[in-house]
Amino acid sequence: MKKLLALAIAAATAFGAQAADFPAKDRPITLIVPFAAGGPTDRVARDLAEALRKPLGGASVVIHNAAGAGSTIGIAKAARAQPDGYTLLLTHIGIATAPALYRKLPFNVEKDFEYLGIINDVPMTLIAKPSLPVNNYKELSAWIAQNKGKINLGNAGLGSASHLCGLLYQSALKQEFTTVPYKGTAPAITDLIGGQIDLLCDQTTNTSPQIEGKKVKAFAVTTRQRLATPLYKDLPTLDEAGLKGFEVTIWHGLYAPKGTPPAVLKTLNDALKVALKDPEFIKKEEGLGAVVAHDKRVEPAEHKKFVQSEIAKWGPIIKAAGVYAD
């Protein structure tokens, strides 16, 4: 018994020493991104990795893209990682919608992770094919009412940002559109420009170039307040357009595997807070149409509370729509 106790004390002491030395300069921190390279979440991760290096004492932060199965492969990989702070997860709102979208998950969102803080919010825009014979949201609303059963709404696939926004929009309107899923945002936008589908609701990170180039028509944003950027400042919010309470943003958060030592978690959270104030990081995120988080959600407890509220928000909407993935 004494021997076992001595071994336990020795192990705890060694683990504590590792936590105190975290991060080691000769050991990189791996940031798992459960999406392919080049997409919006990957770009956020690469911007954050650069911003984290200085507050982490010059430690190297490398990106590992583990895409597939609607982000669940990468999330599961992060959940199974050694809880030492050297493997982290950066993912978006999908971590909160997965419990409703998937009948079985290889991880538990609320039990398998330590929450480190929200990184940003990405607004979304409701856009339409350029040939649509309307020019503002009031006219679009009338057109939707007149064309019940005839409207095609595209999305980038099950669980994607555009899929979630489309579900919420239909729920708010109390209407059902013909939904057309694509394998990614690019083909959905291509078909929207070509007139094969009527509407799409997607992130500003994806829609800004098309709106600026006048290749699509933009009608509204999905935030509670209008966006201040010149490209969007004249667009109403869906809330002010009559869909009271309508709000959806694609937020990103940072996570560590459950059981990561408290001292390591504090170091990571402190570094995240510094990174979120980095002028270069803020500039890059604004360039993507994202708003860097500076509210209470950068605190671990508030981050987890926020994710729980998002699970509660999206669960009934997804279940009512009857969409599931095996």
PDB file of C-alpha atoms in Angstrom, residues 67-232:
ATOM      1  CA  ALA A  67     -11.080  16.291 -41.940  1.00  0.00           C
ATOM      2  CA  GLY A  68     -14.002  13.954 -42.539  1.00  0.00           C
ATOM      3  CA  ALA A  69     -17.448  12.878 -41.316  1.00  0.00           C
ATOM      4  CA  GLY A  70     -18.649  16.426 -40.759  1.00  0.00           C
ATOM      5  CA  SER A  71     -15.682  17.241 -38.467  1.00  0.00           C
ATOM      6  CA  THR A  72     -16.349  14.321 -36.086  1.00  0.00           C
ATOM      7  CA  ILE A  73     -13.159  12.447 -37.045  1.00  0.00           C
ATOM      8  CA  GLY A  74     -10.900  15.312 -36.008  1.00  0.00           C
ATOM      9  CA  ILE A  75     -12.900  16.093 -32.864  1.00  0.00           C
ATOM     10  CA  ALA A  76     -12.705  12.435 -31.779  1.00  0.00           C
ATOM     11  CA  LYS A  77      -8.958  12.419 -32.425  1.00  0.00           C
ATOM     12  CA  ALA A  78      -8.527  15.436 -30.150  1.00  0.00           C
ATOM     13  CA  ALA A  79     -10.680  13.843 -27.438  1.00  0.00           C
ATOM     14  CA  ARG A  80      -8.413  10.772 -27.398  1.00  0.00           C
ATOM     15  CA  ALA A  81      -5.158  12.748 -27.322  1.00  0.00           C
ATOM     16  CA  GLN A  82      -2.787  12.780 -24.363  1.00  0.00           C
ATOM     17  CA  PRO A  83      -4.084  15.441 -21.917  1.00  0.00           C
ATOM     18  CA  ASP A  84      -0.794  17.311 -21.583  1.00  0.00           C
ATOM     19  CA  GLY A  85      -1.521  20.526 -23.463  1.00  0.00           C
ATOM     20  CA  TYR A  86       0.453  19.560 -26.555  1.00  0.00           C
ATOM     21  CA  THR A  87      -2.627  18.577 -28.560  1.00  0.00           C
ATOM     22  CA  LEU A  88      -5.486  21.066 -28.839  1.00  0.00           C
ATOM     23  CA  LEU A  89      -8.643  21.322 -30.913  1.00  0.00           C
ATOM     24  CA  LEU A  90      -9.903  24.319 -32.839  1.00  0.00           C
ATOM     25  CA  THR A  91     -13.354  23.890 -34.293  1.00  0.00           C
ATOM     26  CA  HIS A  92     -16.549  25.791 -34.985  1.00  0.00           C
ATOM     27  CA  ILE A  93     -20.243  25.646 -34.071  1.00  0.00           C
ATOM     28  CA  GLY A  94     -20.372  22.071 -35.364  1.00  0.00           C
ATOM     29  CA  ILE A  95     -19.220  20.783 -31.973  1.00  0.00           C
ATOM     30  CA  ALA A  96     -22.550  22.021 -30.550  1.00  0.00           C
ATOM     31  CA  THR A  97     -24.762  20.709 -33.367  1.00  0.00           C
ATOM     32  CA  ALA A  98     -23.126  17.267 -33.643  1.00  0.00           C
ATOM     33  CA  PRO A  99     -25.090  15.758 -30.708  1.00  0.00           C
ATOM     34  CA  ALA A 100     -28.349  16.373 -32.583  1.00  0.00           C
ATOM     35  CA  LEU A 101     -27.054  15.611 -36.092  1.00  0.00           C
ATOM     36  CA  TYR A 102     -25.412  12.267 -35.343  1.00  0.00           C
ATOM     37  CA  ARG A 103     -27.127   9.258 -33.813  1.00  0.00           C
ATOM     38  CA  LYS A 104     -23.804   8.024 -32.442  1.00  0.00           C
ATOM     39  CA  LEU A 105     -20.708  10.071 -31.656  1.00  0.00           C
ATOM     40  CA  PRO A 106     -17.234   8.780 -30.723  1.00  0.00           C
ATOM     41  CA  PHE A 107     -16.961  11.548 -28.125  1.00  0.00           C
ATOM     42  CA  ASN A 108     -19.036  13.431 -25.569  1.00  0.00           C
ATOM     43  CA  VAL A 109     -19.013  17.175 -26.218  1.00  0.00           C
ATOM     44  CA  GLU A 110     -19.582  18.170 -22.599  1.00  0.00           C
ATOM     45  CA  LYS A 111     -17.472  15.503 -20.856  1.00  0.00           C
ATOM     46  CA  ASP A 112     -14.434  14.850 -23.068  1.00  0.00           C
ATOM     47  CA  PHE A 113     -12.970  18.346 -23.319  1.00  0.00           C
ATOM     48  CA  GLU A 114     -11.573  21.203 -21.306  1.00  0.00           C
ATOM     49  CA  TYR A 115     -12.919  24.504 -22.609  1.00  0.00           C
ATOM     50  CA  LEU A 116     -10.325  27.241 -23.259  1.00  0.00           C
ATOM     51  CA  GLY A 117     -12.340  30.091 -24.796  1.00  0.00           C
ATOM     52  CA  ILE A 118     -14.267  31.372 -27.796  1.00  0.00           C
ATOM     53  CA  ILE A 119     -12.079  32.871 -30.528  1.00  0.00           C
ATOM     54  CA  ASN A 120     -14.405  34.715 -32.901  1.00  0.00           C
ATOM     55  CA  ASP A 121     -17.841  35.029 -34.457  1.00  0.00           C
ATOM     56  CA  VAL A 122     -18.366  34.936 -38.212  1.00  0.00           C
ATOM     57  CA  PRO A 123     -21.577  36.617 -39.422  1.00  0.00           C
ATOM     58  CA  MET A 124     -23.635  35.126 -42.220  1.00  0.00           C
ATOM     59  CA  THR A 125     -25.449  36.657 -45.170  1.00  0.00           C
ATOM     60  CA  LEU A 126     -28.589  35.684 -47.022  1.00  0.00           C
ATOM     61  CA  ILE A 127     -27.775  35.815 -50.723  1.00  0.00           C
ATOM     62  CA  ALA A 128     -29.639  34.958 -53.923  1.00  0.00           C
ATOM     63  CA  LYS A 129     -29.009  34.218 -57.565  1.00  0.00           C
ATOM     64  CA  PRO A 130     -28.333  37.389 -59.598  1.00  0.00           C
ATOM     65  CA  SER A 131     -31.396  36.873 -61.794  1.00  0.00           C
ATOM     66  CA  LEU A 132     -33.859  36.920 -58.883  1.00  0.00           C
ATOM     67  CA  PRO A 133     -36.384  39.697 -59.727  1.00  0.00           C
ATOM     68  CA  VAL A 134     -36.187  41.480 -56.340  1.00  0.00           C
ATOM     69  CA  ASN A 135     -33.803  44.084 -54.925  1.00  0.00           C
ATOM     70  CA  ASN A 136     -34.334  44.320 -51.158  1.00  0.00           C
ATOM     71  CA  TYR A 137     -35.459  42.108 -48.300  1.00  0.00           C
ATOM     72  CA  LYS A 138     -39.042  43.404 -48.317  1.00  0.00           C
ATOM     73  CA  GLU A 139     -39.361  42.389 -51.959  1.00  0.00           C
ATOM     74  CA  LEU A 140     -37.619  39.072 -51.253  1.00  0.00           C
ATOM     75  CA  SER A 141     -40.072  38.334 -48.441  1.00  0.00           C
ATOM     76  CA  ALA A 142     -42.999  38.937 -50.799  1.00  0.00           C
ATOM     77  CA  TRP A 143     -41.380  36.766 -53.486  1.00  0.00           C
ATOM     78  CA  ILE A 144     -40.918  33.914 -50.992  1.00  0.00           C
ATOM     79  CA  ALA A 145     -44.595  34.161 -49.975  1.00  0.00           C
ATOM     80  CA  GLN A 146     -45.676  34.039 -53.628  1.00  0.00           C
ATOM     81  CA  ASN A 147     -43.492  31.063 -54.537  1.00  0.00           C
ATOM     82  CA  LYS A 148     -44.228  28.536 -51.790  1.00  0.00           C
ATOM     83  CA  GLY A 149     -43.109  25.055 -52.789  1.00  0.00           C
ATOM     84  CA  LYS A 150     -40.961  26.352 -55.650  1.00  0.00           C
ATOM     85  CA  ILE A 151     -37.899  27.724 -53.852  1.00  0.00           C
ATOM     86  CA  ASN A 152     -34.536  25.969 -53.871  1.00  0.00           C
ATOM     87  CA  LEU A 153     -32.186  26.642 -50.959  1.00  0.00           C
ATOM     88  CA  GLY A 154     -28.609  25.444 -51.304  1.00  0.00           C
ATOM     89  CA  ASN A 155     -26.176  24.387 -48.602  1.00  0.00           C
ATOM     90  CA  ALA A 156     -22.617  23.075 -48.367  1.00  0.00           C
ATOM     91  CA  GLY A 157     -23.612  19.717 -46.883  1.00  0.00           C
ATOM     92  CA  LEU A 158     -25.000  18.195 -43.694  1.00  0.00           C
ATOM     93  CA  GLY A 159     -23.976  20.155 -40.623  1.00  0.00           C
ATOM     94  CA  SER A 160     -22.309  22.927 -42.596  1.00  0.00           C
ATOM     95  CA  ALA A 161     -22.744  26.583 -41.654  1.00  0.00           C
ATOM     96  CA  SER A 162     -25.069  27.147 -44.598  1.00  0.00           C
ATOM     97  CA  HIS A 163     -27.116  24.077 -43.680  1.00  0.00           C
ATOM     98  CA  LEU A 164     -27.615  25.331 -40.118  1.00  0.00           C
ATOM     99  CA  CYS A 165     -28.515  28.837 -41.231  1.00  0.00           C
ATOM    100  CA  GLY A 166     -30.964  27.433 -43.760  1.00  0.00           C
ATOM    101  CA  LEU A 167     -32.654  25.300 -41.096  1.00  0.00           C
ATOM    102  CA  LEU A 168     -33.035  28.280 -38.772  1.00  0.00           C
ATOM    103  CA  TYR A 169     -34.319  30.494 -41.584  1.00  0.00           C
ATOM    104  CA  GLN A 170     -36.990  27.999 -42.612  1.00  0.00           C
ATOM    105  CA  SER A 171     -37.956  27.519 -38.960  1.00  0.00           C
ATOM    106  CA  ALA A 172     -38.296  31.288 -38.481  1.00  0.00           C
ATOM    107  CA  LEU A 173     -40.396  31.637 -41.636  1.00  0.00           C
ATOM    108  CA  LYS A 174     -42.437  28.517 -40.791  1.00  0.00           C
ATOM    109  CA  GLN A 175     -41.849  27.386 -44.360  1.00  0.00           C
ATOM    110  CA  GLU A 176     -40.073  24.515 -46.028  1.00  0.00           C
ATOM    111  CA  PHE A 177     -37.871  25.032 -49.067  1.00  0.00           C
ATOM    112  CA  THR A 178     -36.436  22.383 -51.348  1.00  0.00           C
ATOM    113  CA  THR A 179     -32.944  22.024 -49.912  1.00  0.00           C
ATOM    114  CA  VAL A 180     -30.081  21.177 -52.246  1.00  0.00           C
ATOM    115  CA  PRO A 181     -26.951  19.881 -50.479  1.00  0.00           C
ATOM    116  CA  TYR A 182     -23.538  20.225 -52.100  1.00  0.00           C
ATOM    117  CA  LYS A 183     -20.098  18.871 -51.251  1.00  0.00           C
ATOM    118  CA  GLY A 184     -18.757  22.196 -50.068  1.00  0.00           C
ATOM    119  CA  THR A 185     -19.467  25.890 -50.394  1.00  0.00           C
ATOM    120  CA  ALA A 186     -17.694  26.444 -53.723  1.00  0.00           C
ATOM    121  CA  PRO A 187     -20.047  24.304 -55.860  1.00  0.00           C
ATOM    122  CA  ALA A 188     -23.085  25.731 -54.042  1.00  0.00           C
ATOM    123  CA  ILE A 189     -22.040  29.303 -54.834  1.00  0.00           C
ATOM    124  CA  THR A 190     -21.195  28.326 -58.431  1.00  0.00           C
ATOM    125  CA  ASP A 191     -24.731  27.000 -58.919  1.00  0.00           C
ATOM    126  CA  LEU A 192     -26.215  30.051 -57.195  1.00  0.00           C
ATOM    127  CA  ILE A 193     -24.392  32.349 -59.593  1.00  0.00           C
ATOM    128  CA  GLY A 194     -25.554  30.160 -62.476  1.00  0.00           C
ATOM    129  CA  GLY A 195     -29.173  30.291 -61.308  1.00  0.00           C
ATOM    130  CA  GLN A 196     -29.541  26.564 -60.549  1.00  0.00           C
ATOM    131  CA  ILE A 197     -30.574  27.384 -56.973  1.00  0.00           C
ATOM    132  CA  ASP A 198     -32.393  30.436 -55.618  1.00  0.00           C
ATOM    133  CA  LEU A 199     -31.001  31.145 -52.147  1.00  0.00           C
ATOM    134  CA  LEU A 200     -28.025  30.455 -49.923  1.00  0.00           C
ATOM    135  CA  CYS A 201     -27.132  31.572 -46.398  1.00  0.00           C
ATOM    136  CA  ASP A 202     -23.407  31.387 -45.757  1.00  0.00           C
ATOM    137  CA  GLN A 203     -20.488  32.921 -43.890  1.00  0.00           C
ATOM    138  CA  THR A 204     -19.127  36.310 -44.839  1.00  0.00           C
ATOM    139  CA  THR A 205     -15.779  34.548 -45.264  1.00  0.00           C
ATOM    140  CA  ASN A 206     -17.310  32.830 -48.297  1.00  0.00           C
ATOM    141  CA  THR A 207     -19.809  35.388 -49.590  1.00  0.00           C
ATOM    142  CA  SER A 208     -17.894  38.677 -49.435  1.00  0.00           C
ATOM    143  CA  PRO A 209     -15.998  38.261 -52.753  1.00  0.00           C
ATOM    144  CA  GLN A 210     -19.196  37.289 -54.572  1.00  0.00           C
ATOM    145  CA  ILE A 211     -21.151  40.218 -53.129  1.00  0.00           C
ATOM    146  CA  GLU A 212     -18.371  42.686 -53.835  1.00  0.00           C
ATOM    147  CA  GLY A 213     -18.069  41.395 -57.394  1.00  0.00           C
ATOM    148  CA  LYS A 214     -21.860  41.716 -57.814  1.00  0.00           C
ATOM    149  CA  LYS A 215     -22.084  38.063 -58.814  1.00  0.00           C
ATOM    150  CA  VAL A 216     -24.918  37.460 -56.324  1.00  0.00           C
ATOM    151  CA  LYS A 217     -27.589  39.571 -54.637  1.00  0.00           C
ATOM    152  CA  ALA A 218     -27.290  40.172 -50.892  1.00  0.00           C
ATOM    153  CA  PHE A 219     -30.388  40.809 -48.772  1.00  0.00           C
ATOM    154  CA  ALA A 220     -29.648  40.559 -45.052  1.00  0.00           C
ATOM    155  CA  VAL A 221     -27.162  39.614 -42.349  1.00  0.00           C
ATOM    156  CA  THR A 222     -27.787  37.172 -39.520  1.00  0.00           C
ATOM    157  CA  THR A 223     -26.392  39.196 -36.595  1.00  0.00           C
ATOM    158  CA  ARG A 224     -28.495  41.157 -34.091  1.00  0.00           C
ATOM    159  CA  GLN A 225     -26.878  44.428 -35.209  1.00  0.00           C
ATOM    160  CA  ARG A 226     -25.890  45.630 -38.651  1.00  0.00           C
ATOM    161  CA  LEU A 227     -22.293  45.076 -39.687  1.00  0.00           C
ATOM    162  CA  ALA A 228     -20.116  48.183 -39.759  1.00  0.00           C
ATOM    163  CA  THR A 229     -18.001  47.220 -42.773  1.00  0.00           C
ATOM    164  CA  PRO A 230     -18.747  49.210 -45.966  1.00  0.00           C
ATOM    165  CA  LEU A 231     -19.797  46.121 -47.913  1.00  0.00           C
ATOM    166  CA  TYR A 232     -22.535  45.223 -45.417  1.00  0.00           C
TER     167      TYR A 232
END
